[in-house]
Tab-separated table of C-alpha atoms in Angstrom:
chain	number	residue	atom	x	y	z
A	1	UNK	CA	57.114	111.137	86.861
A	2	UNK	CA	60.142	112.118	88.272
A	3	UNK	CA	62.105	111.190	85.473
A	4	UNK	CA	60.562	113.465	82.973
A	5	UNK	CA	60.518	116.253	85.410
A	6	UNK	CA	63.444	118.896	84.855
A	7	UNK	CA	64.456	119.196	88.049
A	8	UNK	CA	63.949	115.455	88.131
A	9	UNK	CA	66.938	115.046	85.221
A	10	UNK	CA	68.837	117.123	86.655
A	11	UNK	CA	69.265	115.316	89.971
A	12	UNK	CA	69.847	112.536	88.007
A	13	UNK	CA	72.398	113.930	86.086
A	14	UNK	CA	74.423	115.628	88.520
A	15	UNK	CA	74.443	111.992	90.189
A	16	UNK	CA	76.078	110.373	86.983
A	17	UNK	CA	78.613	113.548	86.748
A	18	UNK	CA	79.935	112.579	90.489
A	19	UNK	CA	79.661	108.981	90.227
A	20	UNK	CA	82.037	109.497	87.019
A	21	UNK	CA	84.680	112.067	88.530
A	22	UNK	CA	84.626	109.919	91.461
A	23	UNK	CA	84.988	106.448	89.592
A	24	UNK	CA	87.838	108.279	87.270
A	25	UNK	CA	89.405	109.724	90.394
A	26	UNK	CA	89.733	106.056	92.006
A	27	UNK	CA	91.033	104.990	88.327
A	28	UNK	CA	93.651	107.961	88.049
A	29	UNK	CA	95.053	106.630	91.959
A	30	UNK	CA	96.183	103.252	90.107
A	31	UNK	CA	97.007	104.935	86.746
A	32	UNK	CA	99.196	107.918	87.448
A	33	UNK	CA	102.219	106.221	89.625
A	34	UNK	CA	102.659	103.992	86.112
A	35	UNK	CA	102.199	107.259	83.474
A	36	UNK	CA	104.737	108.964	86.011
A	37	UNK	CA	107.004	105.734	85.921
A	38	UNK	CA	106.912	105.551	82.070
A	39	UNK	CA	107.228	109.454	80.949
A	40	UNK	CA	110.369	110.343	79.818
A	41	UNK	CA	112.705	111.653	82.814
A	42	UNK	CA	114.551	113.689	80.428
A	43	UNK	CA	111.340	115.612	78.776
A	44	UNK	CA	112.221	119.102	79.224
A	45	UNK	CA	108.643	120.163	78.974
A	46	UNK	CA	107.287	117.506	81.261
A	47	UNK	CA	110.640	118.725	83.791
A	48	UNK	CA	109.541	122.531	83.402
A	49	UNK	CA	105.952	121.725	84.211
A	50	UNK	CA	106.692	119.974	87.714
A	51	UNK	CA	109.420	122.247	88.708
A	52	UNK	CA	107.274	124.868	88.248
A	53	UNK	CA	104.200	123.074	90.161
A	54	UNK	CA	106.935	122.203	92.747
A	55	UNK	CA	107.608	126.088	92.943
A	56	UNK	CA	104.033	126.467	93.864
A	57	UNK	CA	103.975	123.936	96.537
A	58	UNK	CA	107.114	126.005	97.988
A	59	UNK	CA	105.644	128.900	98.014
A	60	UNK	CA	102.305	127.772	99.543
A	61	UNK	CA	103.903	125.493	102.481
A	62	UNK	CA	106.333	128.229	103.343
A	63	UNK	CA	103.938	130.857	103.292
A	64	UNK	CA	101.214	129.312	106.246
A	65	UNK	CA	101.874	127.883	109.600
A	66	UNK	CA	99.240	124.877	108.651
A	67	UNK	CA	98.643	123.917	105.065
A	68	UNK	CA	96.234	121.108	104.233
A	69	UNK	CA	95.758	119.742	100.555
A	70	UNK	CA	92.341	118.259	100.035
A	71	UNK	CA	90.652	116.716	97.572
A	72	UNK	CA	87.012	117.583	96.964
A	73	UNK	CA	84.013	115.639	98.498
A	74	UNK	CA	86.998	113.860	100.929
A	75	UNK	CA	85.421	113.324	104.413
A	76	UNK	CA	88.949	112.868	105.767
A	77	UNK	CA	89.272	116.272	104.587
A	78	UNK	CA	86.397	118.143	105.595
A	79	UNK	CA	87.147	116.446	109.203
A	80	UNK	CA	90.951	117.404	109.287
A	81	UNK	CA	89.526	120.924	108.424
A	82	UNK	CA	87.002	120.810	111.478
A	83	UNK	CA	89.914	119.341	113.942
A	84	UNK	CA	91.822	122.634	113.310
A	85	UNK	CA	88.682	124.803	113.440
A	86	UNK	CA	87.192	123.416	116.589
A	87	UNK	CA	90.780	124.097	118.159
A	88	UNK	CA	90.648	127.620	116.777
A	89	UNK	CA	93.998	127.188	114.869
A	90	UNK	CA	94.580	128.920	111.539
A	91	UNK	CA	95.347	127.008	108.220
A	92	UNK	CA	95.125	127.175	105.152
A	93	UNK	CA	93.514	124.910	102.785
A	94	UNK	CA	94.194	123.798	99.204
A	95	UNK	CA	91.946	122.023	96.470
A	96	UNK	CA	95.342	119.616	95.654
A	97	UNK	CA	93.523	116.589	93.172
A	98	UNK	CA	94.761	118.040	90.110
A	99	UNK	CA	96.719	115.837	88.420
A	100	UNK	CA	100.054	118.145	88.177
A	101	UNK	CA	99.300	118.652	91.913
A	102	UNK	CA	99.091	115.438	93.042
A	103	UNK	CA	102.315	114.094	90.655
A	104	UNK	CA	104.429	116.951	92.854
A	105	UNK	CA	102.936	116.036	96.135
A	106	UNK	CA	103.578	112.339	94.815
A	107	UNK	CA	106.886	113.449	94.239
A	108	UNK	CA	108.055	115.415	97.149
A	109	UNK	CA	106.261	112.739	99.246
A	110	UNK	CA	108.185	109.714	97.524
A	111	UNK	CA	104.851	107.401	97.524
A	112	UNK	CA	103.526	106.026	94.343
A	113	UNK	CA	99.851	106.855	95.162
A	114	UNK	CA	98.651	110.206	97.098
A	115	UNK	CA	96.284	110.136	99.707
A	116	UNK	CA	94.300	112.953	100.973
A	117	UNK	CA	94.658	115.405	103.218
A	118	UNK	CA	97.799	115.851	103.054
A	119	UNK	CA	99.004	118.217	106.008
A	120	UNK	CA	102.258	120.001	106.381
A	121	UNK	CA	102.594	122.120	109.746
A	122	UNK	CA	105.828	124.394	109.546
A	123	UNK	CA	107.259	122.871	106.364
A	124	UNK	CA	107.050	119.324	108.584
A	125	UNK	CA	104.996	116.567	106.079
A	126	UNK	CA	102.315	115.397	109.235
A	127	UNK	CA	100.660	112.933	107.136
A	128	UNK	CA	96.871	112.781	106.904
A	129	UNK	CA	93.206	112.730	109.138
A	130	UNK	CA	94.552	110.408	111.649
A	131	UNK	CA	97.765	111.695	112.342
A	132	UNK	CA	96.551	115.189	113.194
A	133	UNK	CA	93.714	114.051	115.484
A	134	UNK	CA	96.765	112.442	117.245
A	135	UNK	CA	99.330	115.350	117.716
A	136	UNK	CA	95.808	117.106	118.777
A	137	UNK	CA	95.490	114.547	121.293
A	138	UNK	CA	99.237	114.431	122.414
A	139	UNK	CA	99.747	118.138	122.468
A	140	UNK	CA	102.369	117.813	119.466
A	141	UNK	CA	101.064	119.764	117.118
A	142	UNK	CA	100.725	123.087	119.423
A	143	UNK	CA	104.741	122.392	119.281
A	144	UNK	CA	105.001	121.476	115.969
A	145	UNK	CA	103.480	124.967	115.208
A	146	UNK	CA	105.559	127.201	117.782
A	147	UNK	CA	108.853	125.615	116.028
A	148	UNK	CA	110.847	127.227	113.653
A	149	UNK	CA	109.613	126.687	110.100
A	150	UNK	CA	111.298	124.577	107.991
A	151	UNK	CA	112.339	125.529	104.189
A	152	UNK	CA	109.952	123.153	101.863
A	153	UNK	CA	111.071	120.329	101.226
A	154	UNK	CA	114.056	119.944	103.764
A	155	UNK	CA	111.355	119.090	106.617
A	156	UNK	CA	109.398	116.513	104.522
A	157	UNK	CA	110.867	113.579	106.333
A	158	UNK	CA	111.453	115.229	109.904
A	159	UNK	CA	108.265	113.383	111.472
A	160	UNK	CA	109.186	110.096	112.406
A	161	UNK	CA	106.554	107.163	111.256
A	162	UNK	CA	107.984	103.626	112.202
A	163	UNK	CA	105.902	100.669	110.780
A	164	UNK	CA	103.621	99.465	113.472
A	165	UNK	CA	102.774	96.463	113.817
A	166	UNK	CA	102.013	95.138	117.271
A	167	UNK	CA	98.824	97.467	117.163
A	168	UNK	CA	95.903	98.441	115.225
A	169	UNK	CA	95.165	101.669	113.097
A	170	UNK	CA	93.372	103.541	116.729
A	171	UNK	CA	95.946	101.544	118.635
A	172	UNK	CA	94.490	98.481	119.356
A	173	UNK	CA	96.242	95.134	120.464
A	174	UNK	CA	97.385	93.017	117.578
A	175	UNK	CA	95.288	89.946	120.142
A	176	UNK	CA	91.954	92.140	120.218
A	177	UNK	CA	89.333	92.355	117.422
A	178	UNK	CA	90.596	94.998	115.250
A	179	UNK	CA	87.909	97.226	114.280
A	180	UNK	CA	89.827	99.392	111.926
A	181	UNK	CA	91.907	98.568	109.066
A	182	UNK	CA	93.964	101.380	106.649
A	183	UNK	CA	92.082	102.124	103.707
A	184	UNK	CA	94.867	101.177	101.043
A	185	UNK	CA	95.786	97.974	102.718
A	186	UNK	CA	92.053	96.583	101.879
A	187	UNK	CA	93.118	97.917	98.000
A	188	UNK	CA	96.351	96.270	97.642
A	189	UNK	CA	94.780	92.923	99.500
A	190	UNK	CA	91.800	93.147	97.248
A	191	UNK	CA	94.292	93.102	94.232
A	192	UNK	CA	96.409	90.677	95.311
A	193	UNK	CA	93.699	87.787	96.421
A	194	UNK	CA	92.455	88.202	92.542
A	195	UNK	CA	95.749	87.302	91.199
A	196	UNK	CA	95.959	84.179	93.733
A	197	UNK	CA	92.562	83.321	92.586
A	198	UNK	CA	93.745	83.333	88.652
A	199	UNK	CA	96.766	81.487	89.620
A	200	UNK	CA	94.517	78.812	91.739
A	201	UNK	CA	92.252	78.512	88.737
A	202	UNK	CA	94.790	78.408	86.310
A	203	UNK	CA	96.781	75.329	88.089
A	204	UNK	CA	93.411	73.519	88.864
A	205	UNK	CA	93.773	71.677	85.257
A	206	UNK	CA	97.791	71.163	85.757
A	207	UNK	CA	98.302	70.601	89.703
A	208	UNK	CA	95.754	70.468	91.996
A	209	UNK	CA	98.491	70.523	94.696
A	210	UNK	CA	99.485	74.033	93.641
A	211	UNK	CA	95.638	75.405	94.039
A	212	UNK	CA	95.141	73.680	97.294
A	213	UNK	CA	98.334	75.745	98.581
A	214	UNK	CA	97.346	78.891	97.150
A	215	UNK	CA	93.007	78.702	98.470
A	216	UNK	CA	94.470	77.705	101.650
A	217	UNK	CA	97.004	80.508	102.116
A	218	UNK	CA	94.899	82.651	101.755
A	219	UNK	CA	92.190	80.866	103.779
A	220	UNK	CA	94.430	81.055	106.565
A	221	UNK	CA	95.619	84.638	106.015
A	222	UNK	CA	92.250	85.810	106.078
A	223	UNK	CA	90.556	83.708	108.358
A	224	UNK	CA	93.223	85.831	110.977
A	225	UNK	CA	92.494	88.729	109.567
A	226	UNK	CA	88.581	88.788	110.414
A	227	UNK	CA	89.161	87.022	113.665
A	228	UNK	CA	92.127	89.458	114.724
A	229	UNK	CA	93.330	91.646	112.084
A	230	UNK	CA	95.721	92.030	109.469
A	231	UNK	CA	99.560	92.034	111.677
A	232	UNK	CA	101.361	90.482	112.486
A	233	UNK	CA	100.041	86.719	112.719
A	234	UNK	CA	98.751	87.087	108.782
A	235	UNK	CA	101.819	86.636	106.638
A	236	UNK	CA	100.015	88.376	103.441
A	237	UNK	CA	98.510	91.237	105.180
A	238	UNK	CA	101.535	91.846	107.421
A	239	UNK	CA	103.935	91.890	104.073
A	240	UNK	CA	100.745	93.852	102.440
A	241	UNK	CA	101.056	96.727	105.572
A	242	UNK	CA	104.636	96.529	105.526
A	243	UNK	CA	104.824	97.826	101.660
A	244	UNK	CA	102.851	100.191	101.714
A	245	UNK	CA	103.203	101.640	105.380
A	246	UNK	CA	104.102	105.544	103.890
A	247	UNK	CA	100.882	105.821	101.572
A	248	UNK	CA	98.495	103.421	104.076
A	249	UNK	CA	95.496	106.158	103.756
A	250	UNK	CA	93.181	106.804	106.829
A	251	UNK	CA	92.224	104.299	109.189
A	252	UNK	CA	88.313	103.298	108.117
A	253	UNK	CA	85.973	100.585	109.676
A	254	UNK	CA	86.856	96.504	109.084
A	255	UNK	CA	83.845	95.178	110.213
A	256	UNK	CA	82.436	94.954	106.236
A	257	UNK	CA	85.574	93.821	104.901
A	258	UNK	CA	85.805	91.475	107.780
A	259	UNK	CA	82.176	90.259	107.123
A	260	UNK	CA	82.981	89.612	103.085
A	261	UNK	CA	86.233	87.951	103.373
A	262	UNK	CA	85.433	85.730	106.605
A	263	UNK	CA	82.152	84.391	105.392
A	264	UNK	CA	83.281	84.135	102.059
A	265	UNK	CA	87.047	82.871	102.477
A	266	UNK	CA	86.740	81.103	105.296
A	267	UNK	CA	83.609	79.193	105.037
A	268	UNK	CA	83.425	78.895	101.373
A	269	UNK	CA	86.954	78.032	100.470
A	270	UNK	CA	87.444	75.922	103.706
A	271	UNK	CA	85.201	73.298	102.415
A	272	UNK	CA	86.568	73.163	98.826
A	273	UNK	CA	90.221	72.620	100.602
A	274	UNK	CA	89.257	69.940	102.285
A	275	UNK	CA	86.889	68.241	99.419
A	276	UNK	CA	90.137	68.582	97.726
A	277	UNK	CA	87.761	69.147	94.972
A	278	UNK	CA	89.699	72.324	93.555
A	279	UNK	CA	88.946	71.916	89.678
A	280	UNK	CA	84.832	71.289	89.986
A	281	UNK	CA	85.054	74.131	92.040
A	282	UNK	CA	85.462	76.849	88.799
């Protein structure tokens, strides 16, 4: 059978080995803005270490035109990489997931959780996948390129990126169907509706008041969310984007998201709301 077969194992193994670097990897995204919160600031090891990574970042974004850090097996990547190819345009490209990397791009970058690529284009911080198909599109990044460079990290902050949101991630109308949301906003949501739903369930046996309010904030938040999307008419999601507008990640599909928390949200919790039947519900 396949399973006894060597090459057989093998496959299987080398499935388990990315499943685990990619399950750690999602882990380490949650874990490393709290280990860099809680090491000591005056560690003069731990200082040496990322002045010395920050040196390297120098010496890399000042030395190329167009520098993307990647992180391996990231479509985002591999498709910021093929933007720039498919326009001819020279860059250079950097394997940046290390930990000591990504606590110095973290750093520079002044967001608790890095997402990849992260693109610099003259010593200018562009931001990621989405942003550079855009200044392709606009023509800004041909300028962006043909200006003076700028001496890491003075132009980390040049590019301007006001919070949006009257549109959607590919510039939809807030009124329309959204059909993309930003990949960390689903994240943040996701860990936010599992705290309402241990609040809900703990007040369920003290007020059942308090759990009605909670299930049908969210009921509401969500049902806008799947029939819109997440600004600016949902209060959560719109407070949700607003936080964490500078690390929001690329712009990926809603429609499963919007399937999950619609059918489940909406016409699941609906009914318990108005059973008013919170406590028989757990």
């Amino acid at each position: 059978t396949p399973l006894r077969d060597g090459h057989g194992q093998d496959g299987f193994s080398r499935v388990l080995r990315r499943a685990k670097r990619d399950l750690l990897g999602y882990v380490s995204e949650y874990v490393e803005p709290f280990k860099r919160f809680l090491a000591p600031r005056m560690n003069a090891s731990v200082d040496a270490e990322q002045t010395l990574e920050l040196e390297r970042l120098r010496m890399v974004v000042d030395g190329n035109a167009i520098v993307i850090y990647k992180m391996e097996g990231c479509g985002y990547c591999k498709r910021a990489e093929e933007l720039l190819a498919g326009r001819g345009m020279t860059f250079s490209s950097v394997v940046g997931s290390a930990p000591q990397t990504k606590a110095a791009l973290g750093r520079t970058l002044r967001v608790p959780i890095v997402m990849f690529p992260v693109i610099f284009v003259q010593g200018v911080f562009l931001g990621g996948s989405d942003q550079l198909s855009e200044a392709l599109d606009s023509g800004l990044l041909p300028q962006l390129v043909a200006s003076p460079r700028r001496p890491f990290p003075s132009g980390v902050f040049d590019m301007p990126d006001p919070i949006q949101l009257l549109s959607g991630p590919r510039g939809q109308p807030w009124w329309r169907f959204q059909l993309h949301v930003y990949a960390n906003y689903v994240r943040l949501v996701s860990s936010i509706h599992v705290c309402i739903f241990a609040l809900a369930i703990f007040f369920s046996g003290i007020s059942a008041v308090i759990s009605l309010v909670l299930l049908g904030g969210l009921t509401i938040d969500m049902a806008i969310f799947t029939l819109l999307g997440p600004t600016p008419l949902a209060p959560l999601s719109t407070c949700v984007t607003v936080v964490l507008w500078r690390f929001r990640g690329a712009a990926v599909t809603s429609l499963p998201y919007k399937a999950v928390m619609g059918v489940f949200y909406v016409f699941v919790l609906t009914p318990i709301i108005l059973k008013r039947d919170v406590a028989s519900a757990w």
